[in-house]
Tab-separated table of C-alpha atoms in Angstrom:
chain	number	residue	atom	x	y	z
A	105	ASN	CA	12.676	-16.372	21.771
A	106	PHE	CA	10.702	-15.102	18.769
A	107	TRP	CA	13.373	-16.161	16.264
A	108	ASN	CA	13.103	-19.897	16.763
A	109	PRO	CA	13.542	-22.710	14.207
A	110	ALA	CA	9.946	-22.335	13.013
A	111	THR	CA	10.488	-18.678	12.204
A	112	ALA	CA	13.811	-19.468	10.546
A	113	ALA	CA	12.085	-22.047	8.350
A	114	ALA	CA	9.438	-19.515	7.386
A	115	ALA	CA	12.124	-16.979	6.501
A	116	ALA	CA	13.954	-19.576	4.411
A	117	SER	CA	10.746	-20.405	2.568
A	118	PHE	CA	10.214	-16.709	1.931
A	119	VAL	CA	13.697	-16.263	0.466
A	120	MET	CA	13.368	-19.344	-1.712
A	121	ALA	CA	9.965	-18.253	-2.996
A	122	THR	CA	11.280	-14.803	-3.753
A	123	ALA	CA	14.225	-16.244	-5.671
A	124	ALA	CA	11.889	-18.507	-7.594
A	125	GLY	CA	9.743	-15.493	-8.485
A	126	ASN	CA	12.769	-13.575	-9.728
A	127	ASN	CA	13.694	-16.508	-11.961
A	128	ALA	CA	10.173	-17.031	-13.264
A	129	ALA	CA	9.799	-17.572	-16.973
A	130	PRO	CA	8.366	-14.770	-19.143
A	131	GLY	CA	4.586	-14.594	-18.828
A	132	GLN	CA	4.600	-16.435	-15.513
A	133	ALA	CA	3.307	-14.543	-12.451
A	134	PRO	CA	6.024	-13.851	-9.871
A	135	ALA	CA	5.664	-15.316	-6.392
A	136	GLN	CA	7.034	-12.360	-4.382
A	137	ASN	CA	3.626	-11.074	-3.297
A	138	ASP	CA	2.413	-14.418	-1.986
A	139	ALA	CA	5.768	-15.060	-0.312
A	140	VAL	CA	5.705	-11.724	1.510
A	141	VAL	CA	2.108	-12.197	2.623
A	142	ASN	CA	2.674	-15.760	3.811
A	143	PHE	CA	5.814	-14.811	5.728
A	144	VAL	CA	4.179	-11.820	7.429
A	145	GLN	CA	1.071	-13.790	8.315
A	146	GLY	CA	3.102	-16.718	9.629
A	147	ALA	CA	5.353	-14.545	11.758
A	148	GLY	CA	2.368	-12.605	13.090
A	149	SER	CA	0.435	-15.766	13.918
A	150	GLN	CA	3.415	-17.245	15.735
A	151	PHE	CA	3.912	-14.035	17.708
A	152	LEU	CA	0.263	-14.029	18.747
A	153	GLU	CA	0.214	-17.710	19.654
A	154	SER	CA	3.318	-17.317	21.824
A	155	GLY	CA	1.363	-14.928	24.046
A	156	LYS	CA	4.086	-12.278	24.040
A	157	ALA	CA	1.833	-9.790	22.275
A	158	ARG	CA	-0.423	-9.692	25.344
A	159	PHE	CA	2.290	-7.970	27.374
A	160	LEU	CA	1.913	-4.847	25.201
A	161	PRO	CA	-1.594	-3.308	25.488
A	162	GLY	CA	-3.302	-3.027	22.123
A	163	LEU	CA	-0.533	-4.782	20.185
A	164	GLU	CA	-2.411	-8.049	19.723
A	165	SER	CA	-5.533	-6.370	18.312
A	166	ALA	CA	-3.356	-4.161	16.097
A	167	ILE	CA	-1.589	-7.182	14.582
A	168	ILE	CA	-4.897	-8.911	13.952
A	169	SER	CA	-6.253	-5.793	12.253
A	170	LEU	CA	-3.151	-5.406	10.105
A	171	ARG	CA	-3.375	-8.980	8.820
A	172	THR	CA	-6.622	-8.205	6.991
A	173	TYR	CA	-4.948	-5.332	5.116
A	174	PHE	CA	-2.217	-7.608	3.767
A	175	ALA	CA	-4.553	-10.392	2.600
A	176	VAL	CA	-3.735	-9.831	-1.070
A	177	ASP	CA	-2.597	-11.888	-4.029
A	178	ASN	CA	-0.997	-11.144	-7.397
A	179	GLY	CA	-4.335	-10.807	-9.145
A	180	TYR	CA	-5.618	-8.292	-6.629
A	181	VAL	CA	-2.448	-6.188	-6.813
A	182	LEU	CA	-2.610	-5.986	-10.607
A	183	ARG	CA	-6.331	-5.159	-10.696
A	184	LYS	CA	-5.993	-2.627	-7.890
A	185	MET	CA	-3.156	-0.799	-9.603
A	186	GLN	CA	-5.234	-0.591	-12.762
A	187	ARG	CA	-8.198	0.664	-10.725
A	188	ILE	CA	-6.062	3.377	-9.082
A	189	LEU	CA	-4.405	4.616	-12.271
A	190	PHE	CA	-7.482	4.306	-14.514
A	191	PRO	CA	-10.485	4.774	-12.203
A	192	PHE	CA	-12.632	6.520	-14.799
A	193	ARG	CA	-13.413	3.183	-16.459
A	194	SER	CA	-14.969	1.690	-13.311
A	195	ASN	CA	-18.630	1.832	-12.380
A	196	GLN	CA	-18.678	-0.478	-9.337
A	197	TRP	CA	-17.341	1.050	-6.123
A	198	LYS	CA	-19.413	-0.727	-3.475
A	199	ARG	CA	-17.642	-2.970	-0.953
A	200	VAL	CA	-18.479	-6.672	-0.891
A	201	GLU	CA	-20.220	-7.704	2.326
A	202	ALA	CA	-18.947	-10.990	3.721
A	203	ALA	CA	-21.310	-11.295	6.705
A	204	VAL	CA	-23.634	-9.288	8.939
A	205	SER	CA	-23.721	-9.998	12.672
A	206	GLN	CA	-25.296	-7.983	15.499
A	207	GLU	CA	-26.068	-5.083	13.162
A	208	GLN	CA	-22.365	-4.901	12.202
A	209	VAL	CA	-21.261	-5.414	8.619
A	210	HIS	CA	-18.111	-7.433	7.940
A	211	TYR	CA	-16.565	-6.805	4.538
A	212	ALA	CA	-14.639	-9.229	2.355
A	213	LEU	CA	-10.849	-9.315	2.412
A	214	PRO	CA	-8.879	-7.504	-0.293
A	215	HIS	CA	-8.143	-10.622	-2.350
A	216	SER	CA	-11.905	-11.116	-2.720
A	217	ASP	CA	-12.915	-7.468	-3.075
A	218	ILE	CA	-11.193	-5.077	-5.472
A	219	ASN	CA	-12.676	-2.095	-3.582
A	220	ALA	CA	-11.251	-3.151	-0.218
A	221	PRO	CA	-8.416	-0.979	1.155
A	222	ASP	CA	-5.049	-2.631	1.641
A	223	LEU	CA	-1.652	-1.642	2.991
A	224	TYR	CA	0.481	-3.802	0.709
A	225	ILE	CA	0.366	-1.485	-2.310
A	226	PRO	CA	0.918	1.716	-0.253
A	227	SER	CA	3.868	0.231	1.648
A	228	MET	CA	5.549	-1.232	-1.444
A	229	SER	CA	4.899	1.993	-3.393
A	230	LEU	CA	6.461	4.039	-0.589
A	231	VAL	CA	9.613	1.903	-0.606
A	232	THR	CA	9.803	2.086	-4.405
A	233	TYR	CA	9.318	5.852	-4.354
A	234	VAL	CA	12.158	6.344	-1.871
A	235	LEU	CA	14.461	4.163	-3.995
A	236	LEU	CA	13.522	6.097	-7.130
A	237	CYS	CA	14.339	9.344	-5.350
A	238	GLY	CA	17.738	7.896	-4.535
A	239	LEU	CA	18.161	6.941	-8.185
A	240	CYS	CA	17.333	10.491	-9.285
A	241	TYR	CA	19.902	11.907	-6.884
A	242	GLY	CA	22.400	9.350	-8.128
A	243	THR	CA	21.928	10.249	-11.795
A	244	ALA	CA	22.458	13.891	-10.831
A	245	GLY	CA	25.643	13.017	-8.948
A	246	LYS	CA	24.214	14.179	-5.601
A	247	PHE	CA	23.492	10.861	-3.903
A	248	ASN	CA	24.528	10.060	-0.352
A	249	PRO	CA	23.080	7.513	2.080
A	250	GLU	CA	21.269	10.205	4.042
A	251	VAL	CA	18.990	10.867	1.073
A	252	LEU	CA	17.026	7.659	1.640
A	253	GLY	CA	16.518	8.386	5.320
A	254	ASN	CA	15.508	11.997	4.703
A	255	MET	CA	12.998	11.040	2.011
A	256	THR	CA	11.500	8.336	4.197
A	257	THR	CA	11.118	10.774	7.082
A	258	LYS	CA	9.488	13.403	4.860
A	259	CYS	CA	7.053	10.843	3.453
A	260	MET	CA	6.102	9.552	6.890
A	261	VAL	CA	5.566	13.068	8.283
A	262	THR	CA	3.455	14.023	5.263
A	263	GLN	CA	1.466	10.822	5.629
A	264	LEU	CA	0.772	11.482	9.307
A	265	LEU	CA	-0.347	15.047	8.586
A	266	GLU	CA	-2.701	13.888	5.831
A	267	VAL	CA	-4.222	11.189	8.009
A	268	ALA	CA	-4.607	13.619	10.927
A	269	ALA	CA	-6.324	16.221	8.721
A	270	MET	CA	-8.713	13.663	7.251
A	271	ARG	CA	-9.363	12.158	10.669
A	272	LEU	CA	-10.259	15.597	12.022
A	273	GLY	CA	-12.553	16.263	9.070
A	274	PHE	CA	-14.461	13.000	9.523
A	275	PHE	CA	-14.653	13.647	13.269
A	276	LEU	CA	-16.247	17.050	12.686
A	277	MET	CA	-18.725	15.438	10.292
A	278	GLN	CA	-19.374	12.705	12.884
A	279	ALA	CA	-18.473	10.042	10.318
A	280	LYS	CA	-16.794	6.887	11.542
A	281	VAL	CA	-13.842	5.820	9.400
A	282	SER	CA	-11.142	3.323	10.321
A	283	LEU	CA	-7.713	4.826	10.913
A	284	LEU	CA	-6.041	2.095	8.865
A	285	ASP	CA	-8.450	2.802	6.004
A	286	LEU	CA	-7.252	6.400	5.971
A	287	VAL	CA	-3.624	5.258	6.004
A	288	SER	CA	-4.388	3.015	3.046
A	289	TYR	CA	-6.243	5.594	0.964
A	290	THR	CA	-3.661	8.324	1.558
A	291	GLY	CA	-0.858	5.863	0.801
A	292	TYR	CA	-2.070	5.060	-2.710
A	293	LYS	CA	-0.632	8.383	-3.890
A	294	TYR	CA	2.849	6.848	-3.822
A	295	LEU	CA	1.867	4.597	-6.718
A	296	GLY	CA	1.182	7.665	-8.829
A	297	LEU	CA	4.407	9.297	-7.695
A	298	CYS	CA	6.340	6.191	-8.748
A	299	VAL	CA	4.735	6.273	-12.195
A	300	ASN	CA	5.573	9.974	-12.552
A	301	MET	CA	9.209	9.438	-11.693
A	302	LEU	CA	9.558	6.362	-13.893
A	303	MET	CA	8.148	8.178	-16.901
A	304	GLY	CA	10.379	11.160	-16.208
A	305	LEU	CA	13.473	8.990	-15.876
A	306	ILE	CA	12.771	6.899	-18.980
A	307	LEU	CA	11.865	9.752	-21.333
A	308	GLY	CA	14.481	11.950	-19.698
A	309	LEU	CA	17.024	9.984	-21.727
A	310	ALA	CA	15.482	11.597	-24.812
A	311	GLY	CA	15.389	15.060	-23.286
A	312	TYR	CA	11.691	15.113	-22.385
A	313	GLY	CA	11.993	14.268	-18.701
A	314	HIS	CA	10.494	17.357	-17.041
A	315	ARG	CA	7.701	17.755	-19.573
A	316	THR	CA	6.744	14.081	-19.337
A	317	TYR	CA	6.853	14.175	-15.537
A	318	TYR	CA	4.366	17.027	-15.258
A	319	ILE	CA	2.025	15.629	-17.895
A	320	THR	CA	1.998	12.282	-16.102
A	321	PHE	CA	1.570	14.083	-12.783
A	322	LEU	CA	-1.630	15.766	-14.010
A	323	TRP	CA	-3.059	12.372	-14.953
A	324	THR	CA	-2.066	10.453	-11.832
A	325	ALA	CA	-3.132	13.274	-9.487
A	326	SER	CA	-6.556	13.475	-11.130
A	327	ALA	CA	-6.909	9.689	-11.204
A	328	ILE	CA	-6.011	9.160	-7.549
A	329	ALA	CA	-8.198	12.072	-6.412
A	330	PHE	CA	-11.141	10.579	-8.323
A	331	PHE	CA	-10.359	7.113	-6.981
A	332	VAL	CA	-10.299	8.249	-3.331
A	333	LEU	CA	-13.475	10.298	-3.799
A	334	LYS	CA	-15.435	7.406	-5.320
A	335	THR	CA	-14.050	4.845	-2.879
A	336	MET	CA	-14.853	6.829	0.264
A	337	ALA	CA	-18.193	8.216	-0.970
């Protein structure tokens, strides 16, 4: 049984850490990010050690690969968000090499390399974007529970199409790029979409919502396009 006392203890620790982060004093870094990462890593490690992952072909290697994309901390998340939204200030885009073995380069994990792709920011940005869409529908008096599901489906379909198009392009150029890297890079756009909607909602109270949204959209679209271009160059 995967949900055993050890997993329950990990979940309890996660909830307590999250509550502590929500009650953190002003100026103190919240603990949500570390709690999420620790819980996911602990649950994944326990699942692998139990041997149940071996019954599904490819699942064990997929979990191991995913763990590296969630190896983040609060400092990395803050710096990465600044790098995505203001990439024009950066001059260093080269990945940090952790080790080289058998002519294969192993790069540093995200918490040690600001240029490393991660899946934490894309996944959290996607969830936030869907919730903000629900908020927009709610303020317009058009909200219903199906809105969240429809927006999530649309985002996932769009994401798959983007990854497939980029994967095909790199295949035609005979360039080897990790599939999870493409998922990460295409997922950073949700951070910009969240910023657009937040600015539109906040300044919409003063009657400048649409104008602010499109001005912010021009900035975030240009910034993320430049970021992806420099990162994958």
